[in-house]
mmCIF file of C-alpha atoms in Angstrom:
data_model
loop_
_atom_site.group_PDB
_atom_site.id
_atom_site.type_symbol
_atom_site.label_atom_id
_atom_site.label_comp_id
_atom_site.label_asym_id
_atom_site.label_seq_id
_atom_site.Cartn_x
_atom_site.Cartn_y
_atom_site.Cartn_z
ATOM 1 C CA MET A 1 22.910 -30.421 22.332
ATOM 2 C CA ILE A 2 23.540 -27.441 20.067
ATOM 3 C CA PRO A 3 22.695 -28.022 16.387
ATOM 4 C CA SER A 4 25.521 -27.568 13.969
ATOM 5 C CA ILE A 5 25.271 -25.118 11.099
ATOM 6 C CA TRP A 6 24.524 -28.049 8.771
ATOM 7 C CA GLN A 7 21.449 -29.092 10.796
ATOM 8 C CA VAL A 8 19.691 -25.697 10.670
ATOM 9 C CA ASP A 9 17.347 -25.191 7.724
ATOM 10 C CA PRO A 10 17.576 -21.474 6.844
ATOM 11 C CA PHE A 11 14.464 -21.610 4.663
ATOM 12 C CA ARG A 12 12.398 -23.080 7.489
ATOM 13 C CA GLU A 13 13.596 -20.278 9.752
ATOM 14 C CA LEU A 14 12.709 -17.670 7.102
ATOM 15 C CA MET A 15 9.218 -19.175 6.725
ATOM 16 C CA ARG A 16 8.766 -19.121 10.512
ATOM 17 C CA LEU A 17 9.855 -15.470 10.612
ATOM 18 C CA ARG A 18 7.512 -14.575 7.721
ATOM 19 C CA ASN A 19 4.591 -16.311 9.458
ATOM 20 C CA GLU A 20 5.338 -14.457 12.701
ATOM 21 C CA MET A 21 5.424 -11.106 10.870
ATOM 22 C CA ASN A 22 2.136 -11.889 9.088
ATOM 23 C CA ARG A 23 0.518 -12.771 12.408
ATOM 24 C CA LEU A 24 1.863 -9.618 14.029
ATOM 25 C CA PHE A 25 0.576 -7.276 11.297
ATOM 26 C CA SER A 26 -2.625 -9.133 10.366
ATOM 27 C CA GLY A 27 -4.879 -6.630 12.161
ATOM 28 C CA PHE A 28 -3.498 -3.574 10.361
ATOM 29 C CA THR A 29 -4.653 -1.998 7.137
ATOM 30 C CA TYR A 30 -2.336 -0.143 4.834
ATOM 31 C CA PRO A 31 -1.249 2.563 5.469
ATOM 32 C CA PHE A 32 -2.277 1.834 9.084
ATOM 33 C CA GLU A 33 -5.555 3.700 8.802
ATOM 34 C CA GLU A 34 -8.279 3.322 11.420
ATOM 35 C CA VAL A 35 -10.977 0.768 10.651
ATOM 36 C CA TYR A 36 -14.376 2.171 11.653
ATOM 37 C CA PRO A 37 -16.621 1.063 13.133
ATOM 38 C CA ALA A 38 -14.997 -1.535 15.370
ATOM 39 C CA VAL A 39 -16.964 -4.795 15.209
ATOM 40 C CA ASN A 40 -17.277 -8.178 16.880
ATOM 41 C CA ILE A 41 -18.722 -11.138 14.961
ATOM 42 C CA TRP A 42 -20.034 -14.371 16.470
ATOM 43 C CA LEU A 43 -20.930 -17.372 14.295
ATOM 44 C CA ASN A 44 -23.179 -20.331 15.025
ATOM 45 C CA GLU A 45 -25.237 -22.857 13.050
ATOM 46 C CA GLU A 46 -28.163 -20.427 12.746
ATOM 47 C CA GLY A 47 -26.156 -17.467 11.452
ATOM 48 C CA ALA A 48 -24.095 -14.605 12.833
ATOM 49 C CA ILE A 49 -24.362 -11.788 15.331
ATOM 50 C CA VAL A 50 -22.480 -8.587 14.576
ATOM 51 C CA THR A 51 -22.021 -5.761 17.055
ATOM 52 C CA ALA A 52 -20.572 -2.432 15.963
ATOM 53 C CA GLU A 53 -19.532 0.502 18.151
ATOM 54 C CA LEU A 54 -21.232 3.629 16.819
ATOM 55 C CA PRO A 55 -21.461 6.154 19.671
ATOM 56 C CA GLY A 56 -23.070 9.472 18.877
ATOM 57 C CA ILE A 57 -24.470 8.345 15.526
ATOM 58 C CA ASP A 58 -27.974 9.540 14.657
ATOM 59 C CA ILE A 59 -29.961 6.409 13.747
ATOM 60 C CA GLU A 60 -31.531 8.236 10.768
ATOM 61 C CA LYS A 61 -28.026 8.677 9.288
ATOM 62 C CA LEU A 62 -27.208 4.962 9.536
ATOM 63 C CA ASP A 63 -27.639 2.497 6.653
ATOM 64 C CA ILE A 64 -27.332 -1.292 6.635
ATOM 65 C CA SER A 65 -27.332 -3.286 3.408
ATOM 66 C CA ILE A 66 -27.120 -7.022 2.770
ATOM 67 C CA LEU A 67 -26.010 -8.735 -0.438
ATOM 68 C CA ASN A 68 -25.439 -12.500 -0.479
ATOM 69 C CA ASP A 69 -22.658 -13.067 2.089
ATOM 70 C CA THR A 70 -21.784 -9.426 2.825
ATOM 71 C CA VAL A 71 -23.196 -6.806 5.141
ATOM 72 C CA THR A 72 -22.321 -3.131 4.793
ATOM 73 C CA ILE A 73 -22.719 -0.626 7.616
ATOM 74 C CA SER A 74 -22.482 2.983 6.496
ATOM 75 C CA GLY A 75 -23.540 6.371 7.722
ATOM 76 C CA THR A 76 -22.493 9.850 8.718
ATOM 77 C CA ARG A 77 -21.192 11.255 11.971
ATOM 78 C CA GLU A 78 -21.839 14.972 12.297
ATOM 79 C CA GLU A 79 -19.012 17.327 13.239
ATOM 80 C CA GLU A 80 -19.329 18.633 16.798
ATOM 81 C CA GLU A 81 -20.030 22.345 16.858
ATOM 82 C CA LYS A 82 -17.544 24.580 18.603
ATOM 83 C CA LYS A 83 -18.923 27.475 20.625
ATOM 84 C CA GLY A 84 -17.519 30.958 20.284
ATOM 85 C CA ARG A 85 -13.741 31.025 20.241
ATOM 86 C CA GLU A 86 -13.201 27.430 21.302
ATOM 87 C CA SER A 87 -10.483 25.453 19.602
ATOM 88 C CA TYR A 88 -9.482 21.814 19.819
ATOM 89 C CA HIS A 89 -6.797 20.783 22.264
ATOM 90 C CA ARG A 90 -7.086 17.216 20.910
ATOM 91 C CA LYS A 91 -9.367 15.755 18.256
ATOM 92 C CA GLU A 92 -9.489 11.967 17.965
ATOM 93 C CA ARG A 93 -13.123 11.321 17.025
ATOM 94 C CA MET A 94 -13.677 11.381 13.289
ATOM 95 C CA ALA A 95 -16.561 13.122 11.576
ATOM 96 C CA GLY A 96 -18.017 12.594 8.130
ATOM 97 C CA LYS A 97 -19.065 9.555 6.130
ATOM 98 C CA PHE A 98 -17.985 6.014 6.954
ATOM 99 C CA SER A 99 -18.563 2.572 5.515
ATOM 100 C CA ARG A 100 -17.527 -0.910 6.610
ATOM 101 C CA THR A 101 -18.213 -4.074 4.606
ATOM 102 C CA LEU A 102 -17.961 -7.465 6.280
ATOM 103 C CA GLN A 103 -17.944 -10.789 4.473
ATOM 104 C CA LEU A 104 -19.365 -13.846 6.197
ATOM 105 C CA PRO A 105 -18.670 -17.495 5.311
ATOM 106 C CA PHE A 106 -22.315 -18.044 4.252
ATOM 107 C CA LYS A 107 -25.204 -16.331 2.460
ATOM 108 C CA ILE A 108 -27.429 -14.173 4.652
ATOM 109 C CA ASN A 109 -31.222 -14.437 4.645
ATOM 110 C CA GLY A 110 -31.954 -10.734 4.128
ATOM 111 C CA GLU A 111 -35.670 -11.160 4.869
ATOM 112 C CA LYS A 112 -35.010 -12.194 8.483
ATOM 113 C CA VAL A 113 -32.232 -9.768 9.488
ATOM 114 C CA GLU A 114 -32.802 -7.906 12.759
ATOM 115 C CA ALA A 115 -31.075 -4.644 13.735
ATOM 116 C CA ARG A 116 -31.074 -2.912 17.132
ATOM 117 C CA TYR A 117 -29.251 0.215 18.277
ATOM 118 C CA GLU A 118 -28.812 0.752 22.003
ATOM 119 C CA LYS A 119 -26.280 2.751 24.030
ATOM 120 C CA GLY A 120 -24.137 3.453 20.966
ATOM 121 C CA VAL A 121 -23.876 -0.199 19.903
ATOM 122 C CA LEU A 122 -25.508 -1.566 16.762
ATOM 123 C CA LYS A 123 -26.459 -5.246 16.996
ATOM 124 C CA LEU A 124 -27.259 -7.199 13.833
ATOM 125 C CA ILE A 125 -28.716 -10.698 13.869
ATOM 126 C CA LEU A 126 -27.906 -12.225 10.482
ATOM 127 C CA PRO A 127 -29.566 -15.610 9.865
ATOM 128 C CA ARG A 128 -28.115 -18.041 7.327
ATOM 129 C CA GLU A 129 -30.030 -18.924 4.172
ATOM 130 C CA GLU A 130 -31.728 -22.303 4.704
ATOM 131 C CA SER A 131 -29.591 -23.836 1.949
ATOM 132 C CA GLU A 132 -26.451 -22.739 3.848
ATOM 133 C CA LYS A 133 -27.366 -24.324 7.189
ATOM 134 C CA PRO A 134 -25.561 -27.514 8.172
ATOM 135 C CA LYS A 135 -27.656 -30.615 7.554
ATOM 136 C CA LYS A 136 -27.729 -33.487 10.023
ATOM 137 C CA ILE A 137 -27.422 -36.811 8.252
ATOM 138 C CA ALA A 138 -29.130 -39.811 9.787
ATOM 139 C CA ILE A 139 -26.981 -42.932 9.883
ATOM 140 C CA LYS A 140 -28.714 -46.220 9.118
ATOM 141 C CA SER A 141 -27.437 -49.512 10.362
ATOM 142 C CA SER A 142 -27.849 -52.711 8.411
#
C-alpha cells in the first residue's frame, strides 16, 4: 500500500533527515581539521582507560594533566630534518605543538592515575573518585 500525500508527515521526514546528517557528520570538527592524537576510551565501574597514538614523540616532550573530569594530553613533535638537498614529495605527518582535552562522565582520582608509553601508544589508567563509583544497595526483605 502506497501512502497518500496526506499520510506523509513532512516534519517527521525532515527530522529524520536532520538526525541522519548529524550522525553522518558527528565525527568531524569544523572546518574538518585533523584531531590529534587519535584516542580510544574504555569505561568501566572502576574508571577509564585511554589509549592515544603518539608515534615518534619524545616522552620528555609529553605532558598529561588531570582536572576533575578532564584529561589533557599535550606535547611537541619535532620536525624531521631533511638532509642536503632533499625535498618533500608528500608530507602528511604534522610537527609542532599539539593538545587534546577529553572529558569523562566522572571525576578522576588524580593521585592514582597511571601512564605508560610503549611502541608509540600512550596508555592512561584513570580511576574514578571514590564518591563517583556506583554503590551497590543491599535490599532487605521484611
